[in-house]
């Protein structure tokens, strides 16, 4: 199914043509904003990037000339946020209001010793400064990611308060993100504000593809912690991660990067961006390739080629058409899942300390030779030489934005997401291997059309409302190479679902923007077509299926900023939901030539309610920023995979998905950011989480699996003599529990949490003008700590070195 042949995309194209037919008559002279970007001594700052954002989502960008000058022309009247950033300076944000045909001069002074100010769009779906946000939001920009030399989006998020990033093995291995003590599927992933998820994954979320999201051409990451379902729909129960693409603009600029290191790692990345016609056309494009030859056990090869790009054309200052793509193609060699040691090595009752089989004995076990179990209570992931995963994804979006007048604008967007994952396994390996090769392929497709209008109801009230149509497609193909044609598996499952959504939000700003009040609501209805089954899953044939029930979500937040003390108080409450995925409703397992049903067509959605409140404090003239947040989330009803067995199941299942009571997660997030001198940036955070199951899957054990009570992060960025930069970061987590099947049922195994420190050093060599070469080296896990994530062995100390040429 090609995205480019989608009826939804054709409808979007027709709307664009109709708008363009009347666009010239709506263009006007508009206002003008101009000025200089200066440093604290009054000298001009050339090459500074200047962004101008309207409250309703329009955005312009330019780069200052050799005199530090910038200019924006033909601007509609209204309120704006101007954001200025430059190398060796901290980002500066100011708010302003332009009247019709006004010619405003505004000089911006950048500081070298201050906590960077930020403009955030994820908290409310519109542009806000940090002081205006009434929710808990973190931002990681591309400069921070490059200083830390992170390979992927997930590793870039590791230091975010309240987030637990788990990578099951080395680079490019399966990765999961948990927010505030909740599950993997409770965090929504967005690309430029649009949902990114895999319709064919187990929970219908993005978890199946997180490891494939490389750092390619990303401008920044915005992380909303707390309920986001009223703004972003399904899966946003615990939080939202928004991957924002670099929008380019200014003179042509770019970079080329190459590096290599331990585990047979090689990475290359190239990026080009700029603007034409005084930035009437803006573009950016990036390409990255990661090649891992060996991996943790020497047989964990991985490859990933990804591209990310953006283009925007302004037909008039009031009408823009933008397009964006993010695509990837990856391959990964897989291992078997970890498992419990024999019952003779385990205590009779209670939680079990997770003691791994010694590495030398694990290698004997993998070779099929006699080995000594010792006091091990679990066997780490064993090598499986012919087990692999291939994955491809494509996310493409088009967006038309028009400002009708000072008080009204609209945005129409289309996004198509196509995903494909293929799992291949054969007789190789030492544990429960099939006698012949088999294939399971999961294909997903989601088309989303969104129309949104923003109305400025007076100077202080912004009302937004819209409609969203979404269509998703799920296909599962299962085949094997059984030499007996009569026993050969060749099964196909197809499922199609549609949904219609209406949403609204009202934002009120009073007392010179110090008081912020926001309320949002969302209603989503579903329509499910009759599934198709060919060759397998006979238990579901003829079953009359109904659509998931209508989802109703609401959200409210409030904040007040005390300007005299630079103190902000905030609170946020909302409910959330996650619609049952096609796999949870109709999924099957294929094992040793036979199918077993897992899904239940009658499943109800996950439901939740969440609340958080906090205080943000800026000190020392903007050099220090501290934050404290209390959070509470109750999962009222959830979908779980039950291994205990079913009685009188209508689909003949022994194990599978069902609804049950959820869990309760509450805790505290503390964070601290400081720039005490212009060459030093510090940040630290501590998160305490108490997450308990209301319906435990292991008798007598209430703690939620995979969640540590305590997490701590630290990051230090020190510049030495302008050309040398040293970066140190640390992530540490307390003990957590993992369920393994043992002694006829699940048992809780207690693992020590990871303590991972990274150290990087770089030297920047000027070449000419804006051209320079950055040489760098980095050691991941610099203390060479041995730890396991859910029973998968993590790499020890890894060295990476390389260079980046910027122009």
mmCIF file with all atom_site columns, C-alpha atoms in Angstrom, residues 733-801:
data_model
loop_
_atom_site.group_PDB
_atom_site.id
_atom_site.type_symbol
_atom_site.label_atom_id
_atom_site.label_alt_id
_atom_site.label_comp_id
_atom_site.label_asym_id
_atom_site.label_entity_id
_atom_site.label_seq_id
_atom_site.pdbx_PDB_ins_code
_atom_site.Cartn_x
_atom_site.Cartn_y
_atom_site.Cartn_z
_atom_site.occupancy
_atom_site.B_iso_or_equiv
_atom_site.pdbx_formal_charge
_atom_site.auth_seq_id
_atom_site.auth_comp_id
_atom_site.auth_asym_id
_atom_site.auth_atom_id
_atom_site.pdbx_PDB_model_num
ATOM 1  C CA . UNK A 1 733 ? 19.034 3.672   38.836 1.00 0.00 ? 733 UNK A CA 1
ATOM 2  C CA . UNK A 1 734 ? 18.115 1.571   41.841 1.00 0.00 ? 734 UNK A CA 1
ATOM 3  C CA . UNK A 1 735 ? 16.999 -2.045  41.922 1.00 0.00 ? 735 UNK A CA 1
ATOM 4  C CA . UNK A 1 736 ? 14.041 -3.167  39.828 1.00 0.00 ? 736 UNK A CA 1
ATOM 5  C CA . UNK A 1 737 ? 12.086 -6.387  39.293 1.00 0.00 ? 737 UNK A CA 1
ATOM 6  C CA . UNK A 1 738 ? 11.659 -8.535  36.169 1.00 0.00 ? 738 UNK A CA 1
ATOM 7  C CA . UNK A 1 739 ? 9.258  -11.505 35.826 1.00 0.00 ? 739 UNK A CA 1
ATOM 8  C CA . UNK A 1 740 ? 10.676 -14.848 34.634 1.00 0.00 ? 740 UNK A CA 1
ATOM 9  C CA . UNK A 1 741 ? 8.678  -18.057 34.312 1.00 0.00 ? 741 UNK A CA 1
ATOM 10 C CA . UNK A 1 742 ? 9.839  -20.496 36.974 1.00 0.00 ? 742 UNK A CA 1
ATOM 11 C CA . UNK A 1 743 ? 8.363  -23.375 38.976 1.00 0.00 ? 743 UNK A CA 1
ATOM 12 C CA . UNK A 1 744 ? 5.036  -23.375 37.137 1.00 0.00 ? 744 UNK A CA 1
ATOM 13 C CA . UNK A 1 745 ? 4.432  -19.621 37.206 1.00 0.00 ? 745 UNK A CA 1
ATOM 14 C CA . UNK A 1 746 ? 5.992  -16.186 37.100 1.00 0.00 ? 746 UNK A CA 1
ATOM 15 C CA . UNK A 1 747 ? 8.525  -15.229 39.792 1.00 0.00 ? 747 UNK A CA 1
ATOM 16 C CA . UNK A 1 748 ? 9.964  -11.775 40.521 1.00 0.00 ? 748 UNK A CA 1
ATOM 17 C CA . UNK A 1 749 ? 13.723 -11.492 39.933 1.00 0.00 ? 749 UNK A CA 1
ATOM 18 C CA . UNK A 1 750 ? 15.443 -8.461  41.503 1.00 0.00 ? 750 UNK A CA 1
ATOM 19 C CA . UNK A 1 751 ? 18.120 -6.821  39.336 1.00 0.00 ? 751 UNK A CA 1
ATOM 20 C CA . UNK A 1 752 ? 20.604 -4.153  40.313 1.00 0.00 ? 752 UNK A CA 1
ATOM 21 C CA . UNK A 1 753 ? 19.911 -1.007  38.332 1.00 0.00 ? 753 UNK A CA 1
ATOM 22 C CA . UNK A 1 754 ? 22.448 0.338   35.843 1.00 0.00 ? 754 UNK A CA 1
ATOM 23 C CA . UNK A 1 755 ? 25.134 2.843   36.776 1.00 0.00 ? 755 UNK A CA 1
ATOM 24 C CA . UNK A 1 756 ? 26.444 4.179   33.464 1.00 0.00 ? 756 UNK A CA 1
ATOM 25 C CA . UNK A 1 757 ? 28.870 7.079   33.070 1.00 0.00 ? 757 UNK A CA 1
ATOM 26 C CA . UNK A 1 758 ? 30.104 8.511   29.757 1.00 0.00 ? 758 UNK A CA 1
ATOM 27 C CA . UNK A 1 759 ? 33.102 10.774  29.168 1.00 0.00 ? 759 UNK A CA 1
ATOM 28 C CA . UNK A 1 760 ? 33.830 12.727  25.993 1.00 0.00 ? 760 UNK A CA 1
ATOM 29 C CA . UNK A 1 761 ? 36.565 15.144  24.909 1.00 0.00 ? 761 UNK A CA 1
ATOM 30 C CA . UNK A 1 762 ? 36.616 17.222  21.727 1.00 0.00 ? 762 UNK A CA 1
ATOM 31 C CA . UNK A 1 763 ? 38.926 19.729  20.055 1.00 0.00 ? 763 UNK A CA 1
ATOM 32 C CA . UNK A 1 764 ? 37.675 22.235  17.470 1.00 0.00 ? 764 UNK A CA 1
ATOM 33 C CA . UNK A 1 765 ? 40.123 23.334  14.771 1.00 0.00 ? 765 UNK A CA 1
ATOM 34 C CA . UNK A 1 766 ? 39.126 26.474  12.820 1.00 0.00 ? 766 UNK A CA 1
ATOM 35 C CA . UNK A 1 767 ? 39.717 26.170  9.069  1.00 0.00 ? 767 UNK A CA 1
ATOM 36 C CA . UNK A 1 768 ? 38.407 29.379  7.494  1.00 0.00 ? 768 UNK A CA 1
ATOM 37 C CA . UNK A 1 769 ? 35.406 31.601  8.110  1.00 0.00 ? 769 UNK A CA 1
ATOM 38 C CA . UNK A 1 770 ? 32.568 29.442  9.442  1.00 0.00 ? 770 UNK A CA 1
ATOM 39 C CA . UNK A 1 771 ? 34.390 26.216  8.573  1.00 0.00 ? 771 UNK A CA 1
ATOM 40 C CA . UNK A 1 772 ? 35.941 24.117  11.275 1.00 0.00 ? 772 UNK A CA 1
ATOM 41 C CA . UNK A 1 773 ? 36.780 20.510  12.129 1.00 0.00 ? 773 UNK A CA 1
ATOM 42 C CA . UNK A 1 774 ? 35.845 18.954  15.444 1.00 0.00 ? 774 UNK A CA 1
ATOM 43 C CA . UNK A 1 775 ? 37.928 15.962  16.587 1.00 0.00 ? 775 UNK A CA 1
ATOM 44 C CA . UNK A 1 776 ? 36.439 13.944  19.427 1.00 0.00 ? 776 UNK A CA 1
ATOM 45 C CA . UNK A 1 777 ? 36.683 10.807  21.474 1.00 0.00 ? 777 UNK A CA 1
ATOM 46 C CA . UNK A 1 778 ? 34.173 9.269   23.861 1.00 0.00 ? 778 UNK A CA 1
ATOM 47 C CA . UNK A 1 779 ? 34.056 6.357   26.287 1.00 0.00 ? 779 UNK A CA 1
ATOM 48 C CA . UNK A 1 780 ? 30.610 4.950   27.037 1.00 0.00 ? 780 UNK A CA 1
ATOM 49 C CA . UNK A 1 781 ? 30.355 3.205   30.420 1.00 0.00 ? 781 UNK A CA 1
ATOM 50 C CA . UNK A 1 782 ? 33.730 4.697   31.317 1.00 0.00 ? 782 UNK A CA 1
ATOM 51 C CA . UNK A 1 783 ? 33.845 2.835   34.670 1.00 0.00 ? 783 UNK A CA 1
ATOM 52 C CA . UNK A 1 784 ? 33.313 -0.489  32.814 1.00 0.00 ? 784 UNK A CA 1
ATOM 53 C CA . UNK A 1 785 ? 30.401 -1.487  35.039 1.00 0.00 ? 785 UNK A CA 1
ATOM 54 C CA . UNK A 1 786 ? 28.779 -4.884  34.434 1.00 0.00 ? 786 UNK A CA 1
ATOM 55 C CA . UNK A 1 787 ? 24.996 -4.711  34.455 1.00 0.00 ? 787 UNK A CA 1
ATOM 56 C CA . UNK A 1 788 ? 21.976 -6.342  32.844 1.00 0.00 ? 788 UNK A CA 1
ATOM 57 C CA . UNK A 1 789 ? 18.803 -4.817  31.437 1.00 0.00 ? 789 UNK A CA 1
ATOM 58 C CA . UNK A 1 790 ? 15.930 -7.281  31.935 1.00 0.00 ? 790 UNK A CA 1
ATOM 59 C CA . UNK A 1 791 ? 18.503 -10.088 31.769 1.00 0.00 ? 791 UNK A CA 1
ATOM 60 C CA . UNK A 1 792 ? 20.308 -8.853  28.631 1.00 0.00 ? 792 UNK A CA 1
ATOM 61 C CA . UNK A 1 793 ? 24.004 -8.157  29.156 1.00 0.00 ? 793 UNK A CA 1
ATOM 62 C CA . UNK A 1 794 ? 24.965 -4.519  28.534 1.00 0.00 ? 794 UNK A CA 1
ATOM 63 C CA . UNK A 1 795 ? 28.306 -3.591  26.936 1.00 0.00 ? 795 UNK A CA 1
ATOM 64 C CA . UNK A 1 796 ? 31.298 -2.734  29.090 1.00 0.00 ? 796 UNK A CA 1
ATOM 65 C CA . UNK A 1 797 ? 33.485 0.275   28.338 1.00 0.00 ? 797 UNK A CA 1
ATOM 66 C CA . UNK A 1 798 ? 33.168 1.285   24.669 1.00 0.00 ? 798 UNK A CA 1
ATOM 67 C CA . UNK A 1 799 ? 35.488 3.750   22.941 1.00 0.00 ? 799 UNK A CA 1
ATOM 68 C CA . UNK A 1 800 ? 34.395 5.813   19.940 1.00 0.00 ? 800 UNK A CA 1
ATOM 69 C CA . UNK A 1 801 ? 36.475 8.381   18.059 1.00 0.00 ? 801 UNK A CA 1
#
